[in-house]
Amino acid sequence: ETGVTQSPTHLIKTRGQQVTLRCSSQSGHNTVSWYQQALGQGPQFIFQYYREEENGRGNFPPRFSGLQFPNYSSELNVNALELDDSALYLCASSLGLAGTPGETQYFGPGTRLLVL
Amino acid sequence: GDSVTQMEGPVTLSEEACLTINCTYTATGYPSLFWYVQYPGEGLQLLLKATKADDKGSNKGFEATYRKETTSFHLEKGSVQVSDSAVYFCALRTAGGTSYGKLTFGQGTILTVHP
């Protein structure tokens, strides 16, 4: 069984640029969530996709957007990058309807983004 | 809104010492509770979970009991090893609303175990 994978592992961008991060969910998982983890902090929820539809969003501006594809892989896009966007971006996948008590989210290794 | 508070770190212990990392929460509704562990340079791994009051989650010698009356989910281990050195995150999830399945994390506790 293949776990959650993310690409790239590291990325350096400059302020104002745009970035796309990718996530392949664990086999059979139809829910993908994205989190931002600033240095020394706990992850913060960005949004979640269930069967290609966004079904929950945290306190992030619209320049953070996403997609989920028919194979349940996902992208996180960030436009007009700011210095504070520097963080580890984590993707998590889960099986079944998001939020059910038995659901477990499995995390990928993350993409570390540095904005200069 | 939902929130999780963990004890301040870092925590430094000698091998075979007892570990307790405190976690308290505030939540609307009836949350599920989790402990995740993050090893250096890696993503998060689920350590244990509990979905209802008085449930005890356990894994790899770690335990935590869901205490609804004190809104707590403290992580414990009787004898830590050097390989337990990592960052530990307490988290909760409440279902429903517009953030279906969203995990809310504490700030993390760094644990270092010396031989």
PDB file of C-alpha atoms in Angstrom:
ATOM      1  CA  GLU A   1       0.000   0.000   0.000  1.00  0.00           C
ATOM      2  CA  THR A   2       1.482   3.325  -1.083  1.00  0.00           C
ATOM      3  CA  GLY A   3       1.405   6.101   1.479  1.00  0.00           C
ATOM      4  CA  VAL A   4       0.797   9.800   0.948  1.00  0.00           C
ATOM      5  CA  THR A   5       3.432  11.410  -1.245  1.00  0.00           C
ATOM      6  CA  GLN A   6       4.136  15.081  -1.902  1.00  0.00           C
ATOM      7  CA  SER A   7       6.212  16.969  -4.426  1.00  0.00           C
ATOM      8  CA  PRO A   8       8.473  18.782  -4.510  1.00  0.00           C
ATOM      9  CA  THR A   9      10.225  18.239  -1.183  1.00  0.00           C
ATOM     10  CA  HIS A  10      11.727  21.713  -1.105  1.00  0.00           C
ATOM     11  CA  LEU A  11      11.027  24.901  -3.018  1.00  0.00           C
ATOM     12  CA  ILE A  12      12.401  28.426  -3.045  1.00  0.00           C
ATOM     13  CA  LYS A  13      10.341  31.279  -4.495  1.00  0.00           C
ATOM     14  CA  THR A  14      10.434  35.047  -4.395  1.00  0.00           C
ATOM     15  CA  ARG A  15       7.744  37.351  -3.089  1.00  0.00           C
ATOM     16  CA  GLY A  16       4.911  37.882  -5.556  1.00  0.00           C
ATOM     17  CA  GLN A  17       5.427  34.616  -7.411  1.00  0.00           C
ATOM     18  CA  GLN A  18       2.967  31.743  -7.639  1.00  0.00           C
ATOM     19  CA  VAL A  19       3.535  28.149  -6.528  1.00  0.00           C
ATOM     20  CA  THR A  20       1.834  24.776  -7.034  1.00  0.00           C
ATOM     21  CA  LEU A  21       2.328  21.922  -4.595  1.00  0.00           C
ATOM     22  CA  ARG A  22       1.201  18.380  -5.326  1.00  0.00           C
ATOM     23  CA  CYS A  23      -0.083  15.509  -3.261  1.00  0.00           C
ATOM     24  CA  SER A  24      -0.899  11.908  -4.093  1.00  0.00           C
ATOM     25  CA  SER A  25      -3.274  10.411  -1.564  1.00  0.00           C
ATOM     26  CA  GLN A  26      -3.010   6.958  -0.093  1.00  0.00           C
ATOM     27  CA  SER A  27      -4.576   4.280  -2.262  1.00  0.00           C
ATOM     28  CA  GLY A  28      -8.373   4.298  -1.984  1.00  0.00           C
ATOM     29  CA  HIS A  29      -8.572   7.535   0.013  1.00  0.00           C
ATOM     30  CA  ASN A  30     -11.068  10.078  -1.319  1.00  0.00           C
ATOM     31  CA  THR A  31     -10.512  12.964   1.098  1.00  0.00           C
ATOM     32  CA  VAL A  32      -7.487  15.252   1.032  1.00  0.00           C
ATOM     33  CA  SER A  33      -6.682  18.032   3.504  1.00  0.00           C
ATOM     34  CA  TRP A  34      -3.936  20.641   3.364  1.00  0.00           C
ATOM     35  CA  TYR A  35      -2.189  22.191   6.346  1.00  0.00           C
ATOM     36  CA  GLN A  36       0.408  24.927   6.780  1.00  0.00           C
ATOM     37  CA  GLN A  37       3.012  24.432   9.511  1.00  0.00           C
ATOM     38  CA  ALA A  38       5.115  27.464  10.322  1.00  0.00           C
ATOM     39  CA  LEU A  39       8.435  26.872  12.063  1.00  0.00           C
ATOM     40  CA  GLY A  40       7.914  25.906  15.700  1.00  0.00           C
ATOM     41  CA  GLN A  41       4.113  25.830  15.388  1.00  0.00           C
ATOM     42  CA  GLY A  42       1.394  23.254  15.017  1.00  0.00           C
ATOM     43  CA  PRO A  43      -0.179  22.711  11.588  1.00  0.00           C
ATOM     44  CA  GLN A  44      -3.002  25.064  10.592  1.00  0.00           C
ATOM     45  CA  PHE A  45      -5.872  23.788   8.451  1.00  0.00           C
ATOM     46  CA  ILE A  46      -6.059  25.378   4.988  1.00  0.00           C
ATOM     47  CA  PHE A  47      -8.865  23.417   3.280  1.00  0.00           C
ATOM     48  CA  GLN A  48     -10.209  19.976   2.548  1.00  0.00           C
ATOM     49  CA  TYR A  49     -11.472  18.245  -0.593  1.00  0.00           C
ATOM     50  CA  TYR A  50     -13.885  15.354  -0.703  1.00  0.00           C
ATOM     51  CA  ARG A  51     -14.598  13.692  -4.053  1.00  0.00           C
ATOM     52  CA  GLU A  52     -13.268  16.702  -5.987  1.00  0.00           C
ATOM     53  CA  GLU A  53     -15.303  19.301  -4.068  1.00  0.00           C
ATOM     54  CA  GLU A  54     -14.028  21.699  -1.403  1.00  0.00           C
ATOM     55  CA  ASN A  55     -15.976  20.918   1.763  1.00  0.00           C
ATOM     56  CA  GLY A  56     -14.194  22.932   4.437  1.00  0.00           C
ATOM     57  CA  ARG A  57     -11.829  25.879   4.618  1.00  0.00           C
ATOM     58  CA  GLY A  58      -9.736  27.422   7.367  1.00  0.00           C
ATOM     59  CA  ASN A  59      -8.806  31.045   7.918  1.00  0.00           C
ATOM     60  CA  PHE A  60      -6.690  31.510   4.789  1.00  0.00           C
ATOM     61  CA  PRO A  61      -7.149  34.156   2.080  1.00  0.00           C
ATOM     62  CA  PRO A  62      -8.478  33.329  -1.408  1.00  0.00           C
ATOM     63  CA  ARG A  63      -4.985  33.402  -2.900  1.00  0.00           C
ATOM     64  CA  PHE A  64      -4.716  29.907  -1.392  1.00  0.00           C
ATOM     65  CA  SER A  65      -6.677  27.628  -3.722  1.00  0.00           C
ATOM     66  CA  GLY A  66      -6.804  23.963  -4.498  1.00  0.00           C
ATOM     67  CA  LEU A  67      -7.969  21.191  -6.747  1.00  0.00           C
ATOM     68  CA  GLN A  68      -8.701  17.535  -6.374  1.00  0.00           C
ATOM     69  CA  PHE A  69      -8.570  15.266  -9.417  1.00  0.00           C
ATOM     70  CA  PRO A  70     -10.645  12.175 -10.298  1.00  0.00           C
ATOM     71  CA  ASN A  71      -7.850   9.934  -9.017  1.00  0.00           C
ATOM     72  CA  TYR A  72      -8.097  11.905  -5.710  1.00  0.00           C
ATOM     73  CA  SER A  73      -4.660  13.457  -6.022  1.00  0.00           C
ATOM     74  CA  SER A  74      -4.600  17.144  -5.174  1.00  0.00           C
ATOM     75  CA  GLU A  75      -2.873  20.453  -5.772  1.00  0.00           C
ATOM     76  CA  LEU A  76      -2.402  23.468  -3.545  1.00  0.00           C
ATOM     77  CA  ASN A  77      -1.866  26.754  -5.371  1.00  0.00           C
ATOM     78  CA  VAL A  78      -0.669  29.916  -3.700  1.00  0.00           C
ATOM     79  CA  ASN A  79      -0.671  33.194  -5.632  1.00  0.00           C
ATOM     80  CA  ALA A  80       1.137  36.446  -4.835  1.00  0.00           C
ATOM     81  CA  LEU A  81       3.495  34.787  -2.374  1.00  0.00           C
ATOM     82  CA  GLU A  82       4.357  36.660   0.814  1.00  0.00           C
ATOM     83  CA  LEU A  83       7.299  36.160   3.134  1.00  0.00           C
ATOM     84  CA  ASP A  84       4.963  34.744   5.804  1.00  0.00           C
ATOM     85  CA  ASP A  85       3.978  31.935   3.440  1.00  0.00           C
ATOM     86  CA  SER A  86       7.334  30.310   4.199  1.00  0.00           C
ATOM     87  CA  ALA A  87       6.374  27.063   5.937  1.00  0.00           C
ATOM     88  CA  LEU A  88       6.077  23.307   5.689  1.00  0.00           C
ATOM     89  CA  TYR A  89       2.933  22.402   3.725  1.00  0.00           C
ATOM     90  CA  LEU A  90       1.409  19.097   4.694  1.00  0.00           C
ATOM     91  CA  CYS A  91      -1.106  17.033   2.822  1.00  0.00           C
ATOM     92  CA  ALA A  92      -3.242  14.410   4.572  1.00  0.00           C
ATOM     93  CA  SER A  93      -5.585  11.838   3.100  1.00  0.00           C
ATOM     94  CA  SER A  94      -8.338   9.764   4.636  1.00  0.00           C
ATOM     95  CA  LEU A  95     -10.839   7.121   3.636  1.00  0.00           C
ATOM     96  CA  GLY A  96     -14.540   7.705   3.659  1.00  0.00           C
ATOM     97  CA  LEU A  97     -16.672  10.678   4.512  1.00  0.00           C
ATOM     98  CA  ALA A  98     -14.552  13.302   6.203  1.00  0.00           C
ATOM     99  CA  GLY A  99     -15.273  13.843   9.860  1.00  0.00           C
ATOM    100  CA  THR A 100     -16.667  10.443  10.751  1.00  0.00           C
ATOM    101  CA  PRO A 101     -15.485   9.335  14.213  1.00  0.00           C
ATOM    102  CA  GLY A 102     -13.365   6.453  12.986  1.00  0.00           C
ATOM    103  CA  GLU A 103     -11.600   8.472  10.303  1.00  0.00           C
ATOM    104  CA  THR A 104      -7.823   8.767  10.496  1.00  0.00           C
ATOM    105  CA  GLN A 105      -5.860  11.281   8.455  1.00  0.00           C
ATOM    106  CA  TYR A 106      -2.533  10.052   7.108  1.00  0.00           C
ATOM    107  CA  PHE A 107       0.064  12.722   6.458  1.00  0.00           C
ATOM    108  CA  GLY A 108       2.669  13.032   3.756  1.00  0.00           C
ATOM    109  CA  PRO A 109       6.256  14.195   4.429  1.00  0.00           C
ATOM    110  CA  GLY A 110       5.459  17.753   3.402  1.00  0.00           C
ATOM    111  CA  THR A 111       6.860  20.373   1.043  1.00  0.00           C
ATOM    112  CA  ARG A 112       9.090  22.988   2.601  1.00  0.00           C
ATOM    113  CA  LEU A 113       8.526  26.367   0.929  1.00  0.00           C
ATOM    114  CA  LEU A 114      10.863  29.282   1.407  1.00  0.00           C
ATOM    115  CA  VAL A 115       9.783  32.705   0.136  1.00  0.00           C
ATOM    116  CA  LEU A 116      12.550  35.277  -0.264  1.00  0.00           C
TER     117      LEU A 116
ATOM    118  CA  GLY B   1     -13.792  28.170  18.233  1.00  0.00           C
ATOM    119  CA  ASP B   2     -11.921  24.945  18.820  1.00  0.00           C
ATOM    120  CA  SER B   3      -8.499  25.111  20.459  1.00  0.00           C
ATOM    121  CA  VAL B   4      -5.842  22.818  21.934  1.00  0.00           C
ATOM    122  CA  THR B   5      -3.317  23.779  24.602  1.00  0.00           C
ATOM    123  CA  GLN B   6      -0.219  21.680  25.246  1.00  0.00           C
ATOM    124  CA  MET B   7       2.314  21.984  28.019  1.00  0.00           C
ATOM    125  CA  GLU B   8       5.236  24.196  27.211  1.00  0.00           C
ATOM    126  CA  GLY B   9       8.421  22.497  26.112  1.00  0.00           C
ATOM    127  CA  PRO B  10      11.000  21.465  25.466  1.00  0.00           C
ATOM    128  CA  VAL B  11      10.988  18.403  27.694  1.00  0.00           C
ATOM    129  CA  THR B  12      14.325  16.705  28.376  1.00  0.00           C
ATOM    130  CA  LEU B  13      14.424  13.272  30.008  1.00  0.00           C
ATOM    131  CA  SER B  14      16.873  10.479  30.657  1.00  0.00           C
ATOM    132  CA  GLU B  15      16.231   7.098  29.108  1.00  0.00           C
ATOM    133  CA  GLU B  16      13.723   4.970  31.084  1.00  0.00           C
ATOM    134  CA  ALA B  17      12.186   8.023  32.767  1.00  0.00           C
ATOM    135  CA  CYS B  18       8.405   8.516  32.903  1.00  0.00           C
ATOM    136  CA  LEU B  19       6.781  10.933  30.475  1.00  0.00           C
ATOM    137  CA  THR B  20       3.649  13.017  30.754  1.00  0.00           C
ATOM    138  CA  ILE B  21       2.718  15.691  28.208  1.00  0.00           C
ATOM    139  CA  ASN B  22      -0.386  17.618  29.206  1.00  0.00           C
ATOM    140  CA  CYS B  23      -3.081  18.485  26.682  1.00  0.00           C
ATOM    141  CA  THR B  24      -6.359  20.301  27.284  1.00  0.00           C
ATOM    142  CA  TYR B  25      -8.927  21.342  24.744  1.00  0.00           C
ATOM    143  CA  THR B  26     -11.892  23.575  24.071  1.00  0.00           C
ATOM    144  CA  ALA B  27     -14.396  22.400  21.506  1.00  0.00           C
ATOM    145  CA  THR B  28     -17.957  22.868  20.354  1.00  0.00           C
ATOM    146  CA  GLY B  29     -19.621  19.523  20.053  1.00  0.00           C
ATOM    147  CA  TYR B  30     -18.065  16.193  20.833  1.00  0.00           C
ATOM    148  CA  PRO B  31     -14.554  15.941  19.424  1.00  0.00           C
ATOM    149  CA  SER B  32     -12.319  13.021  18.588  1.00  0.00           C
ATOM    150  CA  LEU B  33      -8.830  13.403  20.095  1.00  0.00           C
ATOM    151  CA  PHE B  34      -5.451  12.501  18.657  1.00  0.00           C
ATOM    152  CA  TRP B  35      -1.746  12.483  19.379  1.00  0.00           C
ATOM    153  CA  TYR B  36       0.569  12.834  16.400  1.00  0.00           C
ATOM    154  CA  VAL B  37       4.378  12.562  16.433  1.00  0.00           C
ATOM    155  CA  GLN B  38       6.793  14.315  14.098  1.00  0.00           C
ATOM    156  CA  TYR B  39      10.348  13.061  13.779  1.00  0.00           C
ATOM    157  CA  PRO B  40      13.038  15.448  12.492  1.00  0.00           C
ATOM    158  CA  GLY B  41      12.582  16.236   8.815  1.00  0.00           C
ATOM    159  CA  GLU B  42       9.432  14.165   8.483  1.00  0.00           C
ATOM    160  CA  GLY B  43       5.667  14.628   8.323  1.00  0.00           C
ATOM    161  CA  LEU B  44       3.186  13.722  11.041  1.00  0.00           C
ATOM    162  CA  GLN B  45       2.472  10.162  12.129  1.00  0.00           C
ATOM    163  CA  LEU B  46      -0.613   9.192  14.077  1.00  0.00           C
ATOM    164  CA  LEU B  47       0.440   7.873  17.477  1.00  0.00           C
ATOM    165  CA  LEU B  48      -2.954   7.166  19.051  1.00  0.00           C
ATOM    166  CA  LYS B  49      -6.546   8.347  19.137  1.00  0.00           C
ATOM    167  CA  ALA B  50      -9.764   8.238  21.148  1.00  0.00           C
ATOM    168  CA  THR B  51     -13.242   8.994  19.890  1.00  0.00           C
ATOM    169  CA  LYS B  52     -15.401   9.085  23.024  1.00  0.00           C
ATOM    170  CA  ALA B  53     -15.206   9.850  26.726  1.00  0.00           C
ATOM    171  CA  ASP B  54     -13.178   7.417  28.861  1.00  0.00           C
ATOM    172  CA  ASP B  55     -11.650   5.776  25.767  1.00  0.00           C
ATOM    173  CA  LYS B  56      -7.966   4.997  26.163  1.00  0.00           C
ATOM    174  CA  GLY B  57      -5.769   5.173  23.089  1.00  0.00           C
ATOM    175  CA  SER B  58      -2.493   3.282  23.178  1.00  0.00           C
ATOM    176  CA  ASN B  59       0.419   2.539  20.861  1.00  0.00           C
ATOM    177  CA  LYS B  60       4.139   1.777  21.224  1.00  0.00           C
ATOM    178  CA  GLY B  61       3.913   2.056  25.022  1.00  0.00           C
ATOM    179  CA  PHE B  62       2.209   5.468  24.890  1.00  0.00           C
ATOM    180  CA  GLU B  63      -1.252   5.949  26.374  1.00  0.00           C
ATOM    181  CA  ALA B  64      -3.806   8.743  26.627  1.00  0.00           C
ATOM    182  CA  THR B  65      -7.309   8.738  28.136  1.00  0.00           C
ATOM    183  CA  TYR B  66     -10.163  10.947  26.870  1.00  0.00           C
ATOM    184  CA  ARG B  67     -11.358  12.850  29.957  1.00  0.00           C
ATOM    185  CA  LYS B  68     -14.499  14.790  29.105  1.00  0.00           C
ATOM    186  CA  GLU B  69     -14.979  16.158  32.620  1.00  0.00           C
ATOM    187  CA  THR B  70     -11.561  17.829  32.600  1.00  0.00           C
ATOM    188  CA  THR B  71     -11.395  18.323  28.787  1.00  0.00           C
ATOM    189  CA  SER B  72      -7.977  16.673  28.770  1.00  0.00           C
ATOM    190  CA  PHE B  73      -6.044  14.050  26.811  1.00  0.00           C
ATOM    191  CA  HIS B  74      -2.647  13.771  28.487  1.00  0.00           C
ATOM    192  CA  LEU B  75       0.027  11.615  26.835  1.00  0.00           C
ATOM    193  CA  GLU B  76       1.937   9.197  29.081  1.00  0.00           C
ATOM    194  CA  LYS B  77       4.707   6.628  28.757  1.00  0.00           C
ATOM    195  CA  GLY B  78       6.219   4.675  31.583  1.00  0.00           C
ATOM    196  CA  SER B  79       9.747   4.338  30.212  1.00  0.00           C
ATOM    197  CA  VAL B  80      10.994   6.515  27.357  1.00  0.00           C
ATOM    198  CA  GLN B  81      13.728   5.594  24.890  1.00  0.00           C
ATOM    199  CA  VAL B  82      16.175   7.722  22.922  1.00  0.00           C
ATOM    200  CA  SER B  83      14.177   6.848  19.796  1.00  0.00           C
ATOM    201  CA  ASP B  84      11.121   8.633  21.284  1.00  0.00           C
ATOM    202  CA  SER B  85      12.850  12.000  20.774  1.00  0.00           C
ATOM    203  CA  ALA B  86      10.489  13.954  18.513  1.00  0.00           C
ATOM    204  CA  VAL B  87       7.820  16.659  18.524  1.00  0.00           C
ATOM    205  CA  TYR B  88       4.437  15.579  19.865  1.00  0.00           C
ATOM    206  CA  PHE B  89       1.183  17.250  18.809  1.00  0.00           C
ATOM    207  CA  CYS B  90      -2.187  16.943  20.466  1.00  0.00           C
ATOM    208  CA  ALA B  91      -5.116  17.506  18.107  1.00  0.00           C
ATOM    209  CA  LEU B  92      -8.881  17.394  17.995  1.00  0.00           C
ATOM    210  CA  ARG B  93     -11.470  17.026  15.271  1.00  0.00           C
ATOM    211  CA  THR B  94     -15.130  17.947  15.386  1.00  0.00           C
ATOM    212  CA  ALA B  95     -17.361  16.855  12.541  1.00  0.00           C
ATOM    213  CA  GLY B  96     -19.931  18.963  10.773  1.00  0.00           C
ATOM    214  CA  GLY B  97     -20.172  22.626   9.916  1.00  0.00           C
ATOM    215  CA  THR B  98     -18.057  24.159   7.192  1.00  0.00           C
ATOM    216  CA  SER B  99     -14.775  22.575   8.292  1.00  0.00           C
ATOM    217  CA  TYR B 100     -15.775  18.953   8.064  1.00  0.00           C
ATOM    218  CA  GLY B 101     -12.987  16.775   9.380  1.00  0.00           C
ATOM    219  CA  LYS B 102     -10.649  19.682  10.162  1.00  0.00           C
ATOM    220  CA  LEU B 103      -7.900  18.846  12.663  1.00  0.00           C
ATOM    221  CA  THR B 104      -7.041  21.547  15.208  1.00  0.00           C
ATOM    222  CA  PHE B 105      -3.526  21.155  16.605  1.00  0.00           C
ATOM    223  CA  GLY B 106      -1.712  22.312  19.694  1.00  0.00           C
ATOM    224  CA  GLN B 107       1.605  24.086  19.359  1.00  0.00           C
ATOM    225  CA  GLY B 108       3.646  20.921  19.847  1.00  0.00           C
ATOM    226  CA  THR B 109       5.988  19.713  22.590  1.00  0.00           C
ATOM    227  CA  ILE B 110       9.607  18.903  21.821  1.00  0.00           C
ATOM    228  CA  LEU B 111      10.829  15.804  23.641  1.00  0.00           C
ATOM    229  CA  THR B 112      14.516  14.986  23.896  1.00  0.00           C
ATOM    230  CA  VAL B 113      15.610  11.752  25.558  1.00  0.00           C
ATOM    231  CA  HIS B 114      19.266  11.334  26.575  1.00  0.00           C
ATOM    232  CA  PRO B 115      20.979   7.936  27.024  1.00  0.00           C
TER     233      PRO B 115
END
